[in-house]
Amino acid sequence: MRPDEFLRALTQLPPPLHDRVLILRPYTRATRCDDCQGIGDAVHLALTAAHYDELTSAAELLDTAERLAAAHTEHSGRKADCLPLPDQDRGRGRVLRWAKAPLPLVAATDASWKGRAGGIGYVVSDGHYGLLGRGTGRLDPTGRSRVLVDELRAVDYLLTGYDEVPAGMTVLLDSLTAVRYLHRWQAGETDAMPAGYSLRQRRWSDKPTLVRLADQVAQCPDVTFAHVKGHNGHALNEAADGLSHMARRRREESFDLRPRAHALVDAFLRDWHANATV
């Protein structure tokens, strides 16, 4: 259930149920903890029951959720596994008119950095795209290879958008250094990391992003990582570049990001499919 859907359902509840659900809201977010997920499932079922005016059933489901939550807290407390996972769909979208694009798919990724703000973006020939802004802080693990690390993070953002990476996909990057790392990882050199990149334990994941990416790339021998010259009129590269710049700028100024990104992707994909060349 998305945050907006949860809040909408919450406003439809009578006061006693409203207050009880609000307390249990932390359990409705995705985590790695099976106990938390079970509590969250009971809360979601209660909201569904309330939607159909089955308030007695909703109250009984909340009784179950509260009992499970009390037992979970008593026996184990709130562990690291109980922390909410980051939203894997955040920043992603699709221009559906290109959904029937011929296979194999071609994608482009890019990164942008200026001052203390950065952005990553990707676009795929079937209309999928994504863009994320990021900043830096005291515990930033990036190290001194900031642009290179973000170029590789953009590839991770692309690949994690799929439950299974499409066979035969070609991924284009305008960073030769990033392509070399990807080729080394495919060849089994998964310990190779950009200079200064921190391998310390992450809060949200068992592995740092680039370690996870290296392992995944090593298992994708049929994915091609290739270099494309940047700022040279290549439609997919220009689209990924535009998305990464939008994501970076959005951290510093307010504008209607989603429709602009959608329109940009659509325009560049129209050009890409008209010319149909990698």
Coordinates of C-alpha atoms in Angstrom, one line a residue:
M1 CA 0.0 0.0 0.0
R2 CA 1.4 3.4 -1.1
P3 CA 1.7 6.2 1.6
D4 CA -1.1 8.1 -0.2
E5 CA -3.4 5.1 -0.2
F6 CA -2.7 4.5 3.5
L7 CA -3.5 8.1 4.4
R8 CA -6.7 8.0 2.3
A9 CA -7.9 4.8 4.1
L10 CA -7.0 6.3 7.5
T11 CA -9.3 9.3 6.9
Q12 CA -12.2 7.0 6.4
L13 CA -11.9 5.2 9.7
P14 CA -14.0 6.1 12.8
P15 CA -11.9 7.7 15.7
P16 CA -11.3 4.5 17.8
L17 CA -9.9 2.5 14.8
H18 CA -8.2 5.6 13.4
D19 CA -6.0 6.0 16.5
R20 CA -5.2 2.3 16.7
V21 CA -4.1 2.1 13.1
L22 CA -2.0 5.2 13.4
I23 CA 0.0 3.6 16.2
L24 CA 0.6 0.5 14.1
R25 CA 1.5 2.4 11.0
P26 CA 5.3 1.7 11.3
Y27 CA 4.5 -2.0 10.7
T28 CA 2.9 -1.3 7.3
R29 CA 6.2 -0.4 5.7
A30 CA 8.3 -3.0 4.0
T31 CA 11.1 -4.6 6.1
R32 CA 13.2 -7.7 6.2
C33 CA 11.5 -8.8 9.4
D34 CA 8.9 -11.6 9.0
D35 CA 7.2 -10.7 12.3
C36 CA 6.8 -7.0 11.3
Q37 CA 5.5 -8.1 7.9
G38 CA 2.9 -10.3 9.6
I39 CA 1.7 -7.4 11.8
G40 CA 1.6 -5.1 8.8
D41 CA -0.5 -7.7 6.9
A42 CA -3.1 -7.7 9.7
V43 CA -3.3 -3.9 9.6
H44 CA -3.8 -3.9 5.8
L45 CA -6.6 -6.5 6.2
A46 CA -8.2 -4.3 8.9
L47 CA -8.2 -1.3 6.5
T48 CA -9.7 -3.5 3.8
A49 CA -12.4 -4.7 6.2
A50 CA -13.2 -1.1 7.3
H51 CA -13.4 0.0 3.7
Y52 CA -16.3 -2.5 3.2
D53 CA -17.9 -1.3 6.5
E54 CA -16.9 -4.6 8.3
L55 CA -15.9 -2.6 11.4
T56 CA -16.2 -5.6 13.8
S57 CA -13.8 -7.6 11.6
A58 CA -11.5 -4.6 11.3
A59 CA -11.4 -4.3 15.1
E60 CA -10.6 -8.0 15.6
L61 CA -7.8 -7.8 13.0
L62 CA -6.3 -4.8 14.9
D63 CA -6.6 -6.8 18.1
T64 CA -4.4 -9.5 16.4
A65 CA -2.0 -6.9 15.1
E66 CA -1.6 -5.3 18.6
R67 CA -1.1 -8.7 20.2
L68 CA 1.6 -9.6 17.7
A69 CA 3.3 -6.2 18.0
A70 CA 3.4 -6.5 21.8
A71 CA 4.9 -10.0 21.7
H72 CA 7.4 -9.0 19.0
T73 CA 8.6 -6.0 21.1
E74 CA 8.8 -8.0 24.3
H75 CA 10.9 -10.9 22.7
S76 CA 13.2 -9.1 20.3
G77 CA 12.7 -5.4 20.4
R78 CA 13.0 -3.4 17.1
K79 CA 16.1 -4.9 15.4
A80 CA 17.9 -3.7 12.3
D81 CA 15.8 -6.0 10.2
C82 CA 12.7 -4.1 11.4
L83 CA 13.8 -0.8 9.8
P84 CA 11.8 0.2 6.7
L85 CA 13.4 -0.7 3.4
P86 CA 14.0 2.1 0.9
D87 CA 11.3 2.3 -1.8
Q88 CA 12.5 0.4 -4.8
D89 CA 10.0 2.1 -7.1
R90 CA 10.9 5.7 -6.0
G91 CA 11.7 7.8 -9.0
R92 CA 10.8 5.2 -11.6
G93 CA 8.3 5.6 -14.4
R94 CA 7.4 4.3 -17.9
V95 CA 6.2 5.8 -21.1
L96 CA 3.8 3.1 -22.2
R97 CA 3.7 4.0 -25.9
W98 CA 7.1 2.3 -26.2
A99 CA 6.2 -0.8 -24.3
K100 CA 6.2 -3.0 -27.4
A101 CA 9.7 -2.0 -28.4
P102 CA 11.6 -4.7 -30.3
L103 CA 14.0 -6.9 -28.3
P104 CA 16.7 -7.0 -27.2
L105 CA 16.4 -3.9 -25.1
V106 CA 18.9 -1.0 -25.1
A107 CA 19.4 1.2 -22.1
A108 CA 21.5 4.2 -21.1
T109 CA 22.6 5.4 -17.7
D110 CA 24.2 8.6 -16.5
A111 CA 25.1 10.6 -13.4
S112 CA 25.4 14.3 -12.7
W113 CA 27.2 16.1 -9.8
K114 CA 27.6 19.7 -8.8
G115 CA 28.6 21.1 -5.4
R116 CA 27.0 18.9 -2.8
A117 CA 24.1 17.6 -4.9
G118 CA 24.1 14.8 -7.4
G119 CA 21.6 12.9 -9.6
I120 CA 21.5 9.6 -11.4
G121 CA 19.2 8.5 -14.3
Y122 CA 18.4 5.8 -16.7
V123 CA 16.2 5.2 -19.7
V124 CA 15.3 2.0 -21.6
S125 CA 14.1 1.6 -25.2
D126 CA 10.8 0.0 -23.9
G127 CA 9.9 3.3 -22.1
H128 CA 11.2 2.5 -18.6
Y129 CA 13.1 5.2 -16.9
G130 CA 14.2 6.4 -13.5
L131 CA 15.9 9.3 -11.8
L132 CA 17.1 9.9 -8.2
G133 CA 18.8 12.8 -6.5
R134 CA 21.3 12.4 -3.8
G135 CA 23.4 14.5 -1.5
T136 CA 26.5 14.1 0.6
G137 CA 27.0 14.0 4.4
R138 CA 29.4 13.1 7.1
L139 CA 28.9 9.3 6.6
D140 CA 28.8 9.4 2.8
P141 CA 30.6 6.2 1.7
T142 CA 31.3 7.5 -1.8
G143 CA 34.9 8.5 -1.3
R144 CA 37.0 10.6 -3.7
S145 CA 35.7 8.9 -6.9
R146 CA 32.4 10.6 -6.6
V147 CA 31.4 10.8 -10.3
L148 CA 32.6 7.3 -11.1
V149 CA 30.7 5.8 -8.1
D150 CA 27.5 7.6 -9.2
E151 CA 27.9 6.4 -12.8
L152 CA 27.9 2.8 -11.4
R153 CA 25.1 3.6 -9.0
A154 CA 23.0 4.6 -12.0
V155 CA 23.6 1.1 -13.5
D156 CA 22.5 -0.5 -10.2
Y157 CA 19.4 1.7 -10.2
L158 CA 18.6 0.4 -13.7
L159 CA 19.2 -3.3 -13.0
T160 CA 17.3 -3.3 -9.7
G161 CA 14.2 -2.0 -11.6
Y162 CA 13.7 -5.5 -12.9
D163 CA 12.9 -8.7 -11.0
E164 CA 15.1 -10.4 -13.6
V165 CA 17.4 -8.5 -15.9
P166 CA 16.2 -8.8 -19.5
A167 CA 18.4 -11.3 -21.5
G168 CA 20.6 -9.6 -24.1
M169 CA 20.1 -6.1 -22.8
T170 CA 22.7 -3.5 -23.8
V171 CA 23.6 -0.8 -21.3
L172 CA 25.3 2.3 -22.6
L173 CA 27.5 4.6 -20.5
D174 CA 29.5 7.7 -21.4
S175 CA 32.2 6.8 -18.7
L176 CA 34.9 4.6 -20.0
T177 CA 36.2 4.0 -16.5
A178 CA 32.8 2.8 -15.3
V179 CA 32.5 0.5 -18.3
R180 CA 35.9 -1.0 -17.5
Y181 CA 34.8 -1.8 -13.9
L182 CA 31.6 -3.4 -15.2
H183 CA 33.7 -5.6 -17.6
R184 CA 36.1 -6.5 -14.7
W185 CA 33.1 -7.6 -12.6
Q186 CA 31.7 -9.6 -15.4
A187 CA 35.1 -11.4 -15.7
G188 CA 34.9 -12.3 -12.0
E189 CA 37.0 -9.5 -10.4
T190 CA 34.2 -8.5 -8.0
D191 CA 36.7 -7.2 -5.4
A192 CA 37.7 -4.3 -7.6
M193 CA 36.2 -1.1 -6.3
P194 CA 36.7 2.6 -7.0
A195 CA 39.4 4.3 -4.9
G196 CA 38.1 5.5 -1.6
Y197 CA 34.7 3.7 -1.8
S198 CA 33.8 2.6 1.8
L199 CA 32.9 -1.0 2.3
R200 CA 31.5 -0.5 5.9
Q201 CA 28.2 -2.0 6.8
R202 CA 25.2 -0.2 5.4
R203 CA 22.0 0.6 7.4
W204 CA 19.6 -0.5 4.6
S205 CA 21.4 -3.4 3.1
D206 CA 23.7 -6.4 3.9
K207 CA 26.1 -5.2 1.2
P208 CA 27.2 -1.8 -0.1
T209 CA 25.6 -0.8 -3.4
L210 CA 28.6 -1.4 -5.6
V211 CA 29.5 -4.7 -3.9
R212 CA 25.9 -5.9 -4.7
L213 CA 26.2 -4.6 -8.2
A214 CA 29.5 -6.3 -8.8
D215 CA 28.0 -9.6 -7.7
Q216 CA 24.9 -9.2 -9.9
V217 CA 27.0 -8.1 -13.0
A218 CA 29.1 -11.3 -12.5
Q219 CA 25.9 -13.3 -12.9
C220 CA 24.8 -11.5 -16.1
P221 CA 27.2 -12.6 -18.8
D222 CA 24.6 -11.9 -21.5
V223 CA 24.2 -8.2 -20.6
T224 CA 26.5 -6.0 -22.7
F225 CA 28.0 -2.9 -21.2
A226 CA 29.3 -0.5 -23.8
H227 CA 30.7 3.0 -24.1
V228 CA 28.9 5.8 -26.0
K229 CA 30.4 9.3 -26.4
G230 CA 28.6 11.8 -24.2
H231 CA 27.0 15.0 -25.5
N232 CA 27.2 13.7 -29.0
G233 CA 23.5 13.6 -29.9
H234 CA 22.9 9.9 -29.0
A235 CA 19.2 9.9 -28.0
L236 CA 19.3 7.5 -25.1
N237 CA 22.5 9.0 -23.6
E238 CA 21.0 12.5 -23.9
A239 CA 17.8 11.3 -22.2
A240 CA 19.8 9.7 -19.3
D241 CA 21.9 12.8 -19.0
G242 CA 18.8 15.0 -18.9
L243 CA 17.2 12.8 -16.2
S244 CA 20.3 12.9 -14.0
H245 CA 20.5 16.7 -14.3
M246 CA 16.8 17.0 -13.4
A247 CA 17.2 14.8 -10.3
R248 CA 20.2 16.9 -9.2
R249 CA 18.5 20.2 -9.7
R250 CA 15.3 18.9 -7.9
R251 CA 17.4 18.7 -4.7
E252 CA 17.9 22.5 -4.8
E253 CA 14.8 23.9 -6.4
S254 CA 11.1 23.0 -6.7
F255 CA 9.5 22.1 -10.0
D256 CA 7.1 19.5 -11.5
L257 CA 9.7 16.7 -11.9
R258 CA 7.5 13.8 -12.9
P259 CA 5.7 15.4 -16.0
R260 CA 9.0 17.0 -17.2
A261 CA 10.9 13.7 -16.9
H262 CA 8.1 11.8 -18.7
A263 CA 8.0 14.3 -21.6
L264 CA 11.8 14.3 -21.9
V265 CA 11.9 10.5 -22.1
D266 CA 9.1 10.3 -24.6
A267 CA 10.8 12.9 -26.9
F268 CA 14.2 11.2 -26.9
L269 CA 12.7 7.7 -27.3
R270 CA 10.8 9.0 -30.4
D271 CA 14.1 10.1 -31.8
W272 CA 15.7 6.8 -30.8
H273 CA 13.1 4.6 -32.4
A274 CA 13.0 6.7 -35.6
N275 CA 16.8 6.0 -36.1
A276 CA 17.0 2.6 -34.4
T277 CA 20.7 2.4 -33.9
V278 CA 22.8 1.6 -30.8

